[in-house]
Amino acid sequence: MANRGTIKYYHRMLKTMLTVFQGDVQTFGRCHTLLKSEILKNKDVSDPMEIQNLIFQGEEARDFVKKNVIQGKWNDDSQKYRFKIK
């Protein structure tokens, strides 16, 4: 499945994850490992339609992460979480 579209998707997803999980190295690392394993799991797929379908599913997942995941930070002074919603 390692074609140009797959590589472009991989880079877009990494950029999205860097933005969404900014400062959270542990969560970014887990998601990066999962992303890489999913792409490698489908490395032998050669049918162009199936590759396009997999990229489409990946783009839907990227869109979901970009629009629905928020990051909260604990504030010791106020004893509350602070959320930055974009």
PDB file of N, CA, C and O in Angstrom:
ATOM      1  N   MET A   1       0.815  -1.193   0.000  1.00  0.00           N
ATOM      2  CA  MET A   1       0.000   0.000   0.000  1.00  0.00           C
ATOM      3  C   MET A   1       0.859   1.257   0.000  1.00  0.00           C
ATOM      4  O   MET A   1       0.354   2.347   0.067  1.00  0.00           O
ATOM      5  N   ALA A   2       2.159   1.134  -0.047  1.00  0.00           N
ATOM      6  CA  ALA A   2       3.033   2.309   0.044  1.00  0.00           C
ATOM      7  C   ALA A   2       3.084   3.048  -1.287  1.00  0.00           C
ATOM      8  O   ALA A   2       4.056   2.979  -2.015  1.00  0.00           O
ATOM      9  N   ASN A   3       2.039   3.761  -1.600  1.00  0.00           N
ATOM     10  CA  ASN A   3       2.039   4.585  -2.799  1.00  0.00           C
ATOM     11  C   ASN A   3       2.037   6.052  -2.378  1.00  0.00           C
ATOM     12  O   ASN A   3       2.032   6.377  -1.192  1.00  0.00           O
ATOM     13  N   ARG A   4       2.037   6.937  -3.329  1.00  0.00           N
ATOM     14  CA  ARG A   4       2.120   8.373  -3.033  1.00  0.00           C
ATOM     15  C   ARG A   4       0.957   8.846  -2.156  1.00  0.00           C
ATOM     16  O   ARG A   4       1.145   9.633  -1.232  1.00  0.00           O
ATOM     17  N   GLY A   5      -0.251   8.358  -2.416  1.00  0.00           N
ATOM     18  CA  GLY A   5      -1.418   8.750  -1.624  1.00  0.00           C
ATOM     19  C   GLY A   5      -1.303   8.317  -0.175  1.00  0.00           C
ATOM     20  O   GLY A   5      -1.686   9.044   0.745  1.00  0.00           O
ATOM     21  N   THR A   6      -0.758   7.135   0.030  1.00  0.00           N
ATOM     22  CA  THR A   6      -0.574   6.615   1.387  1.00  0.00           C
ATOM     23  C   THR A   6       0.427   7.468   2.146  1.00  0.00           C
ATOM     24  O   THR A   6       0.213   7.823   3.311  1.00  0.00           O
ATOM     25  N   ILE A   7       1.517   7.809   1.501  1.00  0.00           N
ATOM     26  CA  ILE A   7       2.552   8.614   2.144  1.00  0.00           C
ATOM     27  C   ILE A   7       2.017  10.009   2.470  1.00  0.00           C
ATOM     28  O   ILE A   7       2.261  10.540   3.557  1.00  0.00           O
ATOM     29  N   LYS A   8       1.252  10.591   1.550  1.00  0.00           N
ATOM     30  CA  LYS A   8       0.650  11.911   1.810  1.00  0.00           C
ATOM     31  C   LYS A   8      -0.307  11.837   2.995  1.00  0.00           C
ATOM     32  O   LYS A   8      -0.311  12.714   3.858  1.00  0.00           O
ATOM     33  N   TYR A   9      -1.124  10.778   3.028  1.00  0.00           N
ATOM     34  CA  TYR A   9      -2.047  10.611   4.155  1.00  0.00           C
ATOM     35  C   TYR A   9      -1.271  10.485   5.464  1.00  0.00           C
ATOM     36  O   TYR A   9      -1.614  11.113   6.464  1.00  0.00           O
ATOM     37  N   TYR A  10      -0.223   9.670   5.458  1.00  0.00           N
ATOM     38  CA  TYR A  10       0.590   9.449   6.657  1.00  0.00           C
ATOM     39  C   TYR A  10       1.133  10.782   7.184  1.00  0.00           C
ATOM     40  O   TYR A  10       1.053  11.069   8.385  1.00  0.00           O
ATOM     41  N   HIS A  11       1.642  11.615   6.309  1.00  0.00           N
ATOM     42  CA  HIS A  11       2.190  12.913   6.730  1.00  0.00           C
ATOM     43  C   HIS A  11       1.094  13.855   7.233  1.00  0.00           C
ATOM     44  O   HIS A  11       1.301  14.582   8.219  1.00  0.00           O
ATOM     45  N   ARG A  12      -0.071  13.839   6.590  1.00  0.00           N
ATOM     46  CA  ARG A  12      -1.185  14.678   7.059  1.00  0.00           C
ATOM     47  C   ARG A  12      -1.646  14.240   8.445  1.00  0.00           C
ATOM     48  O   ARG A  12      -1.933  15.067   9.310  1.00  0.00           O
ATOM     49  N   MET A  13      -1.722  12.933   8.662  1.00  0.00           N
ATOM     50  CA  MET A  13      -2.149  12.419   9.954  1.00  0.00           C
ATOM     51  C   MET A  13      -1.120  12.762  11.033  1.00  0.00           C
ATOM     52  O   MET A  13      -1.491  13.153  12.141  1.00  0.00           O
ATOM     53  N   LEU A  14       0.161  12.632  10.723  1.00  0.00           N
ATOM     54  CA  LEU A  14       1.194  13.007  11.691  1.00  0.00           C
ATOM     55  C   LEU A  14       1.087  14.483  12.074  1.00  0.00           C
ATOM     56  O   LEU A  14       1.181  14.838  13.254  1.00  0.00           O
ATOM     57  N   LYS A  15       0.869  15.332  11.081  1.00  0.00           N
ATOM     58  CA  LYS A  15       0.734  16.767  11.344  1.00  0.00           C
ATOM     59  C   LYS A  15      -0.486  17.039  12.228  1.00  0.00           C
ATOM     60  O   LYS A  15      -0.420  17.831  13.173  1.00  0.00           O
ATOM     61  N   THR A  16      -1.592  16.382  11.955  1.00  0.00           N
ATOM     62  CA  THR A  16      -2.795  16.530  12.770  1.00  0.00           C
ATOM     63  C   THR A  16      -2.536  16.064  14.192  1.00  0.00           C
ATOM     64  O   THR A  16      -2.907  16.741  15.155  1.00  0.00           O
ATOM     65  N   MET A  17      -1.873  14.925  14.344  1.00  0.00           N
ATOM     66  CA  MET A  17      -1.589  14.396  15.682  1.00  0.00           C
ATOM     67  C   MET A  17      -0.651  15.321  16.447  1.00  0.00           C
ATOM     68  O   MET A  17      -0.818  15.522  17.658  1.00  0.00           O
ATOM     69  N   LEU A  18       0.339  15.904  15.764  1.00  0.00           N
ATOM     70  CA  LEU A  18       1.244  16.847  16.430  1.00  0.00           C
ATOM     71  C   LEU A  18       0.483  18.060  16.957  1.00  0.00           C
ATOM     72  O   LEU A  18       0.779  18.566  18.035  1.00  0.00           O
ATOM     73  N   THR A  19      -0.498  18.511  16.207  1.00  0.00           N
ATOM     74  CA  THR A  19      -1.304  19.657  16.630  1.00  0.00           C
ATOM     75  C   THR A  19      -2.241  19.281  17.775  1.00  0.00           C
ATOM     76  O   THR A  19      -2.296  19.969  18.796  1.00  0.00           O
ATOM     77  N   VAL A  20      -2.957  18.191  17.624  1.00  0.00           N
ATOM     78  CA  VAL A  20      -3.961  17.786  18.618  1.00  0.00           C
ATOM     79  C   VAL A  20      -3.312  17.367  19.929  1.00  0.00           C
ATOM     80  O   VAL A  20      -3.801  17.716  21.003  1.00  0.00           O
ATOM     81  N   PHE A  21      -2.213  16.636  19.861  1.00  0.00           N
ATOM     82  CA  PHE A  21      -1.566  16.118  21.068  1.00  0.00           C
ATOM     83  C   PHE A  21      -0.335  16.935  21.453  1.00  0.00           C
ATOM     84  O   PHE A  21       0.596  16.419  22.049  1.00  0.00           O
ATOM     85  N   GLN A  22      -0.360  18.205  21.121  1.00  0.00           N
ATOM     86  CA  GLN A  22       0.766  19.091  21.406  1.00  0.00           C
ATOM     87  C   GLN A  22       1.132  19.048  22.893  1.00  0.00           C
ATOM     88  O   GLN A  22       0.287  19.271  23.758  1.00  0.00           O
ATOM     89  N   GLY A  23       2.376  18.726  23.173  1.00  0.00           N
ATOM     90  CA  GLY A  23       2.847  18.671  24.548  1.00  0.00           C
ATOM     91  C   GLY A  23       2.578  17.358  25.259  1.00  0.00           C
ATOM     92  O   GLY A  23       3.047  17.143  26.373  1.00  0.00           O
ATOM     93  N   ASP A  24       1.811  16.467  24.655  1.00  0.00           N
ATOM     94  CA  ASP A  24       1.492  15.174  25.262  1.00  0.00           C
ATOM     95  C   ASP A  24       2.254  14.084  24.511  1.00  0.00           C
ATOM     96  O   ASP A  24       1.722  13.400  23.655  1.00  0.00           O
ATOM     97  N   VAL A  25       3.518  13.950  24.872  1.00  0.00           N
ATOM     98  CA  VAL A  25       4.415  13.045  24.158  1.00  0.00           C
ATOM     99  C   VAL A  25       3.946  11.602  24.257  1.00  0.00           C
ATOM    100  O   VAL A  25       4.019  10.841  23.284  1.00  0.00           O
ATOM    101  N   GLN A  26       3.440  11.215  25.407  1.00  0.00           N
ATOM    102  CA  GLN A  26       3.016   9.835  25.614  1.00  0.00           C
ATOM    103  C   GLN A  26       1.845   9.458  24.694  1.00  0.00           C
ATOM    104  O   GLN A  26       1.871   8.421  24.029  1.00  0.00           O
ATOM    105  N   THR A  27       0.830  10.311  24.644  1.00  0.00           N
ATOM    106  CA  THR A  27      -0.330  10.029  23.790  1.00  0.00           C
ATOM    107  C   THR A  27       0.061  10.072  22.316  1.00  0.00           C
ATOM    108  O   THR A  27      -0.352   9.223  21.525  1.00  0.00           O
ATOM    109  N   PHE A  28       0.880  11.059  21.945  1.00  0.00           N
ATOM    110  CA  PHE A  28       1.340  11.131  20.560  1.00  0.00           C
ATOM    111  C   PHE A  28       2.088   9.857  20.185  1.00  0.00           C
ATOM    112  O   PHE A  28       1.876   9.294  19.113  1.00  0.00           O
ATOM    113  N   GLY A  29       2.959   9.381  21.067  1.00  0.00           N
ATOM    114  CA  GLY A  29       3.731   8.173  20.799  1.00  0.00           C
ATOM    115  C   GLY A  29       2.853   6.951  20.597  1.00  0.00           C
ATOM    116  O   GLY A  29       3.076   6.155  19.681  1.00  0.00           O
ATOM    117  N   ARG A  30       1.836   6.815  21.457  1.00  0.00           N
ATOM    118  CA  ARG A  30       0.922   5.671  21.309  1.00  0.00           C
ATOM    119  C   ARG A  30       0.156   5.750  19.994  1.00  0.00           C
ATOM    120  O   ARG A  30       0.000   4.742  19.288  1.00  0.00           O
ATOM    121  N   CYS A  31      -0.330   6.932  19.665  1.00  0.00           N
ATOM    122  CA  CYS A  31      -1.094   7.094  18.411  1.00  0.00           C
ATOM    123  C   CYS A  31      -0.194   6.894  17.198  1.00  0.00           C
ATOM    124  O   CYS A  31      -0.613   6.308  16.197  1.00  0.00           O
ATOM    125  N   HIS A  32       1.038   7.368  17.269  1.00  0.00           N
ATOM    126  CA  HIS A  32       1.972   7.195  16.162  1.00  0.00           C
ATOM    127  C   HIS A  32       2.255   5.715  15.939  1.00  0.00           C
ATOM    128  O   HIS A  32       2.278   5.237  14.793  1.00  0.00           O
ATOM    129  N   THR A  33       2.444   4.973  17.017  1.00  0.00           N
ATOM    130  CA  THR A  33       2.678   3.529  16.913  1.00  0.00           C
ATOM    131  C   THR A  33       1.478   2.827  16.287  1.00  0.00           C
ATOM    132  O   THR A  33       1.633   1.963  15.421  1.00  0.00           O
ATOM    133  N   LEU A  34       0.283   3.214  16.704  1.00  0.00           N
ATOM    134  CA  LEU A  34      -0.938   2.627  16.147  1.00  0.00           C
ATOM    135  C   LEU A  34      -1.078   2.959  14.660  1.00  0.00           C
ATOM    136  O   LEU A  34      -1.399   2.088  13.849  1.00  0.00           O
ATOM    137  N   LEU A  35      -0.839   4.208  14.307  1.00  0.00           N
ATOM    138  CA  LEU A  35      -0.919   4.625  12.906  1.00  0.00           C
ATOM    139  C   LEU A  35       0.048   3.818  12.045  1.00  0.00           C
ATOM    140  O   LEU A  35      -0.326   3.280  10.994  1.00  0.00           O
ATOM    141  N   LYS A  36       1.282   3.730  12.494  1.00  0.00           N
ATOM    142  CA  LYS A  36       2.296   2.996  11.741  1.00  0.00           C
ATOM    143  C   LYS A  36       1.925   1.522  11.590  1.00  0.00           C
ATOM    144  O   LYS A  36       2.052   0.947  10.501  1.00  0.00           O
ATOM    145  N   SER A  37       1.424   0.908  12.656  1.00  0.00           N
ATOM    146  CA  SER A  37       1.063  -0.512  12.574  1.00  0.00           C
ATOM    147  C   SER A  37      -0.115  -0.735  11.628  1.00  0.00           C
ATOM    148  O   SER A  37      -0.153  -1.736  10.908  1.00  0.00           O
ATOM    149  N   GLU A  38      -1.076   0.194  11.610  1.00  0.00           N
ATOM    150  CA  GLU A  38      -2.213   0.058  10.684  1.00  0.00           C
ATOM    151  C   GLU A  38      -1.755   0.173   9.232  1.00  0.00           C
ATOM    152  O   GLU A  38      -2.228  -0.561   8.363  1.00  0.00           O
ATOM    153  N   ILE A  39      -0.859   1.086   8.968  1.00  0.00           N
ATOM    154  CA  ILE A  39      -0.361   1.242   7.597  1.00  0.00           C
ATOM    155  C   ILE A  39       0.464   0.024   7.193  1.00  0.00           C
ATOM    156  O   ILE A  39       0.303  -0.513   6.090  1.00  0.00           O
ATOM    157  N   LEU A  40       1.326  -0.452   8.090  1.00  0.00           N
ATOM    158  CA  LEU A  40       2.140  -1.624   7.770  1.00  0.00           C
ATOM    159  C   LEU A  40       1.301  -2.894   7.631  1.00  0.00           C
ATOM    160  O   LEU A  40       1.647  -3.781   6.857  1.00  0.00           O
ATOM    161  N   LYS A  41       0.185  -2.952   8.366  1.00  0.00           N
ATOM    162  CA  LYS A  41      -0.708  -4.108   8.272  1.00  0.00           C
ATOM    163  C   LYS A  41      -1.258  -4.257   6.847  1.00  0.00           C
ATOM    164  O   LYS A  41      -1.514  -5.361   6.383  1.00  0.00           O
ATOM    165  N   ASN A  42      -1.412  -3.141   6.158  1.00  0.00           N
ATOM    166  CA  ASN A  42      -1.986  -3.149   4.803  1.00  0.00           C
ATOM    167  C   ASN A  42      -0.937  -2.929   3.718  1.00  0.00           C
ATOM    168  O   ASN A  42      -1.282  -2.570   2.596  1.00  0.00           O
ATOM    169  N   LYS A  43       0.330  -3.153   4.037  1.00  0.00           N
ATOM    170  CA  LYS A  43       1.403  -2.865   3.079  1.00  0.00           C
ATOM    171  C   LYS A  43       1.352  -3.730   1.825  1.00  0.00           C
ATOM    172  O   LYS A  43       1.861  -3.331   0.781  1.00  0.00           O
ATOM    173  N   ASP A  44       0.738  -4.889   1.907  1.00  0.00           N
ATOM    174  CA  ASP A  44       0.697  -5.789   0.748  1.00  0.00           C
ATOM    175  C   ASP A  44      -0.545  -5.598  -0.118  1.00  0.00           C
ATOM    176  O   ASP A  44      -0.704  -6.304  -1.123  1.00  0.00           O
ATOM    177  N   VAL A  45      -1.393  -4.665   0.227  1.00  0.00           N
ATOM    178  CA  VAL A  45      -2.585  -4.391  -0.585  1.00  0.00           C
ATOM    179  C   VAL A  45      -2.128  -3.748  -1.890  1.00  0.00           C
ATOM    180  O   VAL A  45      -1.372  -2.780  -1.886  1.00  0.00           O
ATOM    181  N   SER A  46      -2.581  -4.300  -3.004  1.00  0.00           N
ATOM    182  CA  SER A  46      -2.145  -3.791  -4.305  1.00  0.00           C
ATOM    183  C   SER A  46      -3.300  -3.277  -5.170  1.00  0.00           C
ATOM    184  O   SER A  46      -3.062  -2.579  -6.152  1.00  0.00           O
ATOM    185  N   ASP A  47      -4.526  -3.621  -4.819  1.00  0.00           N
ATOM    186  CA  ASP A  47      -5.686  -3.172  -5.587  1.00  0.00           C
ATOM    187  C   ASP A  47      -5.885  -1.672  -5.378  1.00  0.00           C
ATOM    188  O   ASP A  47      -6.096  -1.222  -4.248  1.00  0.00           O
ATOM    189  N   PRO A  48      -5.818  -0.872  -6.456  1.00  0.00           N
ATOM    190  CA  PRO A  48      -5.946   0.584  -6.326  1.00  0.00           C
ATOM    191  C   PRO A  48      -7.256   1.035  -5.657  1.00  0.00           C
ATOM    192  O   PRO A  48      -7.256   2.000  -4.890  1.00  0.00           O
ATOM    193  N   MET A  49      -8.350   0.339  -5.931  1.00  0.00           N
ATOM    194  CA  MET A  49      -9.631   0.705  -5.308  1.00  0.00           C
ATOM    195  C   MET A  49      -9.600   0.457  -3.800  1.00  0.00           C
ATOM    196  O   MET A  49     -10.118   1.249  -3.019  1.00  0.00           O
ATOM    197  N   GLU A  50      -9.000  -0.649  -3.400  1.00  0.00           N
ATOM    198  CA  GLU A  50      -8.908  -0.958  -1.979  1.00  0.00           C
ATOM    199  C   GLU A  50      -7.977   0.030  -1.274  1.00  0.00           C
ATOM    200  O   GLU A  50      -8.246   0.465  -0.153  1.00  0.00           O
ATOM    201  N   ILE A  51      -6.896   0.421  -1.942  1.00  0.00           N
ATOM    202  CA  ILE A  51      -5.982   1.422  -1.371  1.00  0.00           C
ATOM    203  C   ILE A  51      -6.714   2.741  -1.179  1.00  0.00           C
ATOM    204  O   ILE A  51      -6.609   3.367  -0.125  1.00  0.00           O
ATOM    205  N   GLN A  52      -7.475   3.154  -2.187  1.00  0.00           N
ATOM    206  CA  GLN A  52      -8.249   4.403  -2.077  1.00  0.00           C
ATOM    207  C   GLN A  52      -9.249   4.319  -0.933  1.00  0.00           C
ATOM    208  O   GLN A  52      -9.460   5.294  -0.215  1.00  0.00           O
ATOM    209  N   ASN A  53      -9.879   3.173  -0.767  1.00  0.00           N
ATOM    210  CA  ASN A  53     -10.837   2.981   0.312  1.00  0.00           C
ATOM    211  C   ASN A  53     -10.150   3.093   1.680  1.00  0.00           C
ATOM    212  O   ASN A  53     -10.678   3.720   2.596  1.00  0.00           O
ATOM    213  N   LEU A  54      -8.978   2.490   1.800  1.00  0.00           N
ATOM    214  CA  LEU A  54      -8.233   2.562   3.062  1.00  0.00           C
ATOM    215  C   LEU A  54      -7.799   3.997   3.368  1.00  0.00           C
ATOM    216  O   LEU A  54      -7.877   4.454   4.519  1.00  0.00           O
ATOM    217  N   ILE A  55      -7.354   4.715   2.340  1.00  0.00           N
ATOM    218  CA  ILE A  55      -6.970   6.119   2.532  1.00  0.00           C
ATOM    219  C   ILE A  55      -8.187   6.944   2.928  1.00  0.00           C
ATOM    220  O   ILE A  55      -8.115   7.796   3.825  1.00  0.00           O
ATOM    221  N   PHE A  56      -9.337   6.689   2.296  1.00  0.00           N
ATOM    222  CA  PHE A  56     -10.574   7.397   2.639  1.00  0.00           C
ATOM    223  C   PHE A  56     -10.941   7.159   4.104  1.00  0.00           C
ATOM    224  O   PHE A  56     -11.281   8.096   4.828  1.00  0.00           O
ATOM    225  N   GLN A  57     -10.858   5.913   4.560  1.00  0.00           N
ATOM    226  CA  GLN A  57     -11.153   5.597   5.957  1.00  0.00           C
ATOM    227  C   GLN A  57     -10.173   6.303   6.887  1.00  0.00           C
ATOM    228  O   GLN A  57     -10.554   6.816   7.940  1.00  0.00           O
ATOM    229  N   GLY A  58      -8.912   6.345   6.485  1.00  0.00           N
ATOM    230  CA  GLY A  58      -7.907   7.049   7.276  1.00  0.00           C
ATOM    231  C   GLY A  58      -8.179   8.533   7.354  1.00  0.00           C
ATOM    232  O   GLY A  58      -8.017   9.154   8.411  1.00  0.00           O
ATOM    233  N   GLU A  59      -8.599   9.120   6.246  1.00  0.00           N
ATOM    234  CA  GLU A  59      -8.931  10.555   6.234  1.00  0.00           C
ATOM    235  C   GLU A  59     -10.138  10.846   7.123  1.00  0.00           C
ATOM    236  O   GLU A  59     -10.186  11.886   7.779  1.00  0.00           O
ATOM    237  N   GLU A  60     -11.108   9.929   7.151  1.00  0.00           N
ATOM    238  CA  GLU A  60     -12.249  10.111   8.057  1.00  0.00           C
ATOM    239  C   GLU A  60     -11.784  10.069   9.504  1.00  0.00           C
ATOM    240  O   GLU A  60     -12.243  10.864  10.329  1.00  0.00           O
ATOM    241  N   ALA A  61     -10.864   9.166   9.819  1.00  0.00           N
ATOM    242  CA  ALA A  61     -10.316   9.088  11.181  1.00  0.00           C
ATOM    243  C   ALA A  61      -9.542  10.359  11.512  1.00  0.00           C
ATOM    244  O   ALA A  61      -9.657  10.901  12.622  1.00  0.00           O
ATOM    245  N   ARG A  62      -8.773  10.871  10.565  1.00  0.00           N
ATOM    246  CA  ARG A  62      -8.012  12.109  10.768  1.00  0.00           C
ATOM    247  C   ARG A  62      -8.939  13.287  11.021  1.00  0.00           C
ATOM    248  O   ARG A  62      -8.726  14.087  11.924  1.00  0.00           O
ATOM    249  N   ASP A  63      -9.999  13.354  10.247  1.00  0.00           N
ATOM    250  CA  ASP A  63     -10.984  14.420  10.416  1.00  0.00           C
ATOM    251  C   ASP A  63     -11.646  14.332  11.792  1.00  0.00           C
ATOM    252  O   ASP A  63     -11.858  15.340  12.460  1.00  0.00           O
ATOM    253  N   PHE A  64     -11.954  13.112  12.225  1.00  0.00           N
ATOM    254  CA  PHE A  64     -12.558  12.918  13.548  1.00  0.00           C
ATOM    255  C   PHE A  64     -11.608  13.393  14.646  1.00  0.00           C
ATOM    256  O   PHE A  64     -12.019  14.114  15.562  1.00  0.00           O
ATOM    257  N   VAL A  65     -10.358  12.997  14.569  1.00  0.00           N
ATOM    258  CA  VAL A  65      -9.372  13.400  15.579  1.00  0.00           C
ATOM    259  C   VAL A  65      -9.237  14.919  15.594  1.00  0.00           C
ATOM    260  O   VAL A  65      -9.228  15.552  16.655  1.00  0.00           O
ATOM    261  N   LYS A  66      -9.156  15.499  14.416  1.00  0.00           N
ATOM    262  CA  LYS A  66      -8.962  16.955  14.295  1.00  0.00           C
ATOM    263  C   LYS A  66     -10.131  17.740  14.887  1.00  0.00           C
ATOM    264  O   LYS A  66      -9.936  18.771  15.528  1.00  0.00           O
ATOM    265  N   LYS A  67     -11.356  17.243  14.705  1.00  0.00           N
ATOM    266  CA  LYS A  67     -12.540  17.997  15.114  1.00  0.00           C
ATOM    267  C   LYS A  67     -13.103  17.603  16.469  1.00  0.00           C
ATOM    268  O   LYS A  67     -13.858  18.379  17.070  1.00  0.00           O
ATOM    269  N   ASN A  68     -12.773  16.428  16.991  1.00  0.00           N
ATOM    270  CA  ASN A  68     -13.468  15.931  18.187  1.00  0.00           C
ATOM    271  C   ASN A  68     -12.589  15.655  19.396  1.00  0.00           C
ATOM    272  O   ASN A  68     -13.110  15.345  20.459  1.00  0.00           O
ATOM    273  N   VAL A  69     -11.294  15.731  19.255  1.00  0.00           N
ATOM    274  CA  VAL A  69     -10.412  15.469  20.389  1.00  0.00           C
ATOM    275  C   VAL A  69      -9.972  16.804  20.970  1.00  0.00           C
ATOM    276  O   VAL A  69      -9.515  17.683  20.242  1.00  0.00           O
ATOM    277  N   ILE A  70     -10.155  16.950  22.285  1.00  0.00           N
ATOM    278  CA  ILE A  70      -9.681  18.153  22.957  1.00  0.00           C
ATOM    279  C   ILE A  70      -8.656  17.753  24.013  1.00  0.00           C
ATOM    280  O   ILE A  70      -8.639  16.627  24.478  1.00  0.00           O
ATOM    281  N   GLN A  71      -7.830  18.691  24.378  1.00  0.00           N
ATOM    282  CA  GLN A  71      -6.764  18.423  25.323  1.00  0.00           C
ATOM    283  C   GLN A  71      -6.991  19.277  26.567  1.00  0.00           C
ATOM    284  O   GLN A  71      -7.216  20.482  26.473  1.00  0.00           O
ATOM    285  N   GLY A  72      -6.945  18.640  27.718  1.00  0.00           N
ATOM    286  CA  GLY A  72      -7.100  19.355  28.977  1.00  0.00           C
ATOM    287  C   GLY A  72      -5.800  19.331  29.764  1.00  0.00           C
ATOM    288  O   GLY A  72      -5.064  18.350  29.726  1.00  0.00           O
ATOM    289  N   LYS A  73      -5.526  20.425  30.470  1.00  0.00           N
ATOM    290  CA  LYS A  73      -4.339  20.499  31.313  1.00  0.00           C
ATOM    291  C   LYS A  73      -4.763  20.827  32.734  1.00  0.00           C
ATOM    292  O   LYS A  73      -5.606  21.692  32.964  1.00  0.00           O
ATOM    293  N   TRP A  74      -4.173  20.121  33.683  1.00  0.00           N
ATOM    294  CA  TRP A  74      -4.490  20.316  35.079  1.00  0.00           C
ATOM    295  C   TRP A  74      -3.806  21.585  35.587  1.00  0.00           C
ATOM    296  O   TRP A  74      -2.629  21.810  35.367  1.00  0.00           O
ATOM    297  N   ASN A  75      -4.590  22.421  36.281  1.00  0.00           N
ATOM    298  CA  ASN A  75      -4.069  23.643  36.887  1.00  0.00           C
ATOM    299  C   ASN A  75      -4.027  23.429  38.396  1.00  0.00           C
ATOM    300  O   ASN A  75      -5.073  23.314  39.043  1.00  0.00           O
ATOM    301  N   ASP A  76      -2.816  23.354  38.950  1.00  0.00           N
ATOM    302  CA  ASP A  76      -2.667  23.104  40.390  1.00  0.00           C
ATOM    303  C   ASP A  76      -3.254  24.225  41.242  1.00  0.00           C
ATOM    304  O   ASP A  76      -3.777  23.969  42.321  1.00  0.00           O
ATOM    305  N   ASP A  77      -3.175  25.456  40.765  1.00  0.00           N
ATOM    306  CA  ASP A  77      -3.677  26.586  41.544  1.00  0.00           C
ATOM    307  C   ASP A  77      -5.191  26.535  41.721  1.00  0.00           C
ATOM    308  O   ASP A  77      -5.710  26.704  42.816  1.00  0.00           O
ATOM    309  N   SER A  78      -5.906  26.311  40.633  1.00  0.00           N
ATOM    310  CA  SER A  78      -7.369  26.316  40.703  1.00  0.00           C
ATOM    311  C   SER A  78      -7.948  24.935  40.981  1.00  0.00           C
ATOM    312  O   SER A  78      -9.149  24.802  41.207  1.00  0.00           O
ATOM    313  N   GLN A  79      -7.114  23.895  40.932  1.00  0.00           N
ATOM    314  CA  GLN A  79      -7.561  22.512  41.116  1.00  0.00           C
ATOM    315  C   GLN A  79      -8.635  22.122  40.101  1.00  0.00           C
ATOM    316  O   GLN A  79      -9.584  21.406  40.398  1.00  0.00           O
ATOM    317  N   LYS A  80      -8.459  22.617  38.874  1.00  0.00           N
ATOM    318  CA  LYS A  80      -9.384  22.321  37.791  1.00  0.00           C
ATOM    319  C   LYS A  80      -8.604  22.063  36.508  1.00  0.00           C
ATOM    320  O   LYS A  80      -7.469  22.483  36.372  1.00  0.00           O
ATOM    321  N   TYR A  81      -9.277  21.378  35.588  1.00  0.00           N
ATOM    322  CA  TYR A  81      -8.703  21.196  34.264  1.00  0.00           C
ATOM    323  C   TYR A  81      -9.014  22.418  33.421  1.00  0.00           C
ATOM    324  O   TYR A  81     -10.074  23.028  33.541  1.00  0.00           O
ATOM    325  N   ARG A  82      -8.090  22.768  32.560  1.00  0.00           N
ATOM    326  CA  ARG A  82      -8.300  23.863  31.625  1.00  0.00           C
ATOM    327  C   ARG A  82      -8.281  23.275  30.222  1.00  0.00           C
ATOM    328  O   ARG A  82      -7.359  22.545  29.846  1.00  0.00           O
ATOM    329  N   PHE A  83      -9.308  23.580  29.444  1.00  0.00           N
ATOM    330  CA  PHE A  83      -9.430  23.043  28.084  1.00  0.00           C
ATOM    331  C   PHE A  83      -9.295  24.150  27.079  1.00  0.00           C
ATOM    332  O   PHE A  83      -9.826  25.246  27.261  1.00  0.00           O
ATOM    333  N   LYS A  84      -8.577  23.854  26.007  1.00  0.00           N
ATOM    334  CA  LYS A  84      -8.437  24.792  24.908  1.00  0.00           C
ATOM    335  C   LYS A  84      -9.158  24.184  23.714  1.00  0.00           C
ATOM    336  O   LYS A  84      -8.690  23.232  23.105  1.00  0.00           O
ATOM    337  N   ILE A  85     -10.323  24.724  23.423  1.00  0.00           N
ATOM    338  CA  ILE A  85     -11.131  24.216  22.321  1.00  0.00           C
ATOM    339  C   ILE A  85     -10.892  25.098  21.111  1.00  0.00           C
ATOM    340  O   ILE A  85     -11.022  26.314  21.172  1.00  0.00           O
ATOM    341  N   LYS A  86     -10.552  24.456  19.995  1.00  0.00           N
ATOM    342  CA  LYS A  86     -10.227  25.206  18.770  1.00  0.00           C
ATOM    343  C   LYS A  86     -11.393  25.250  17.842  1.00  0.00           C
ATOM    344  O   LYS A  86     -12.183  24.423  17.726  1.00  0.00           O
TER     345      LYS A  86
END
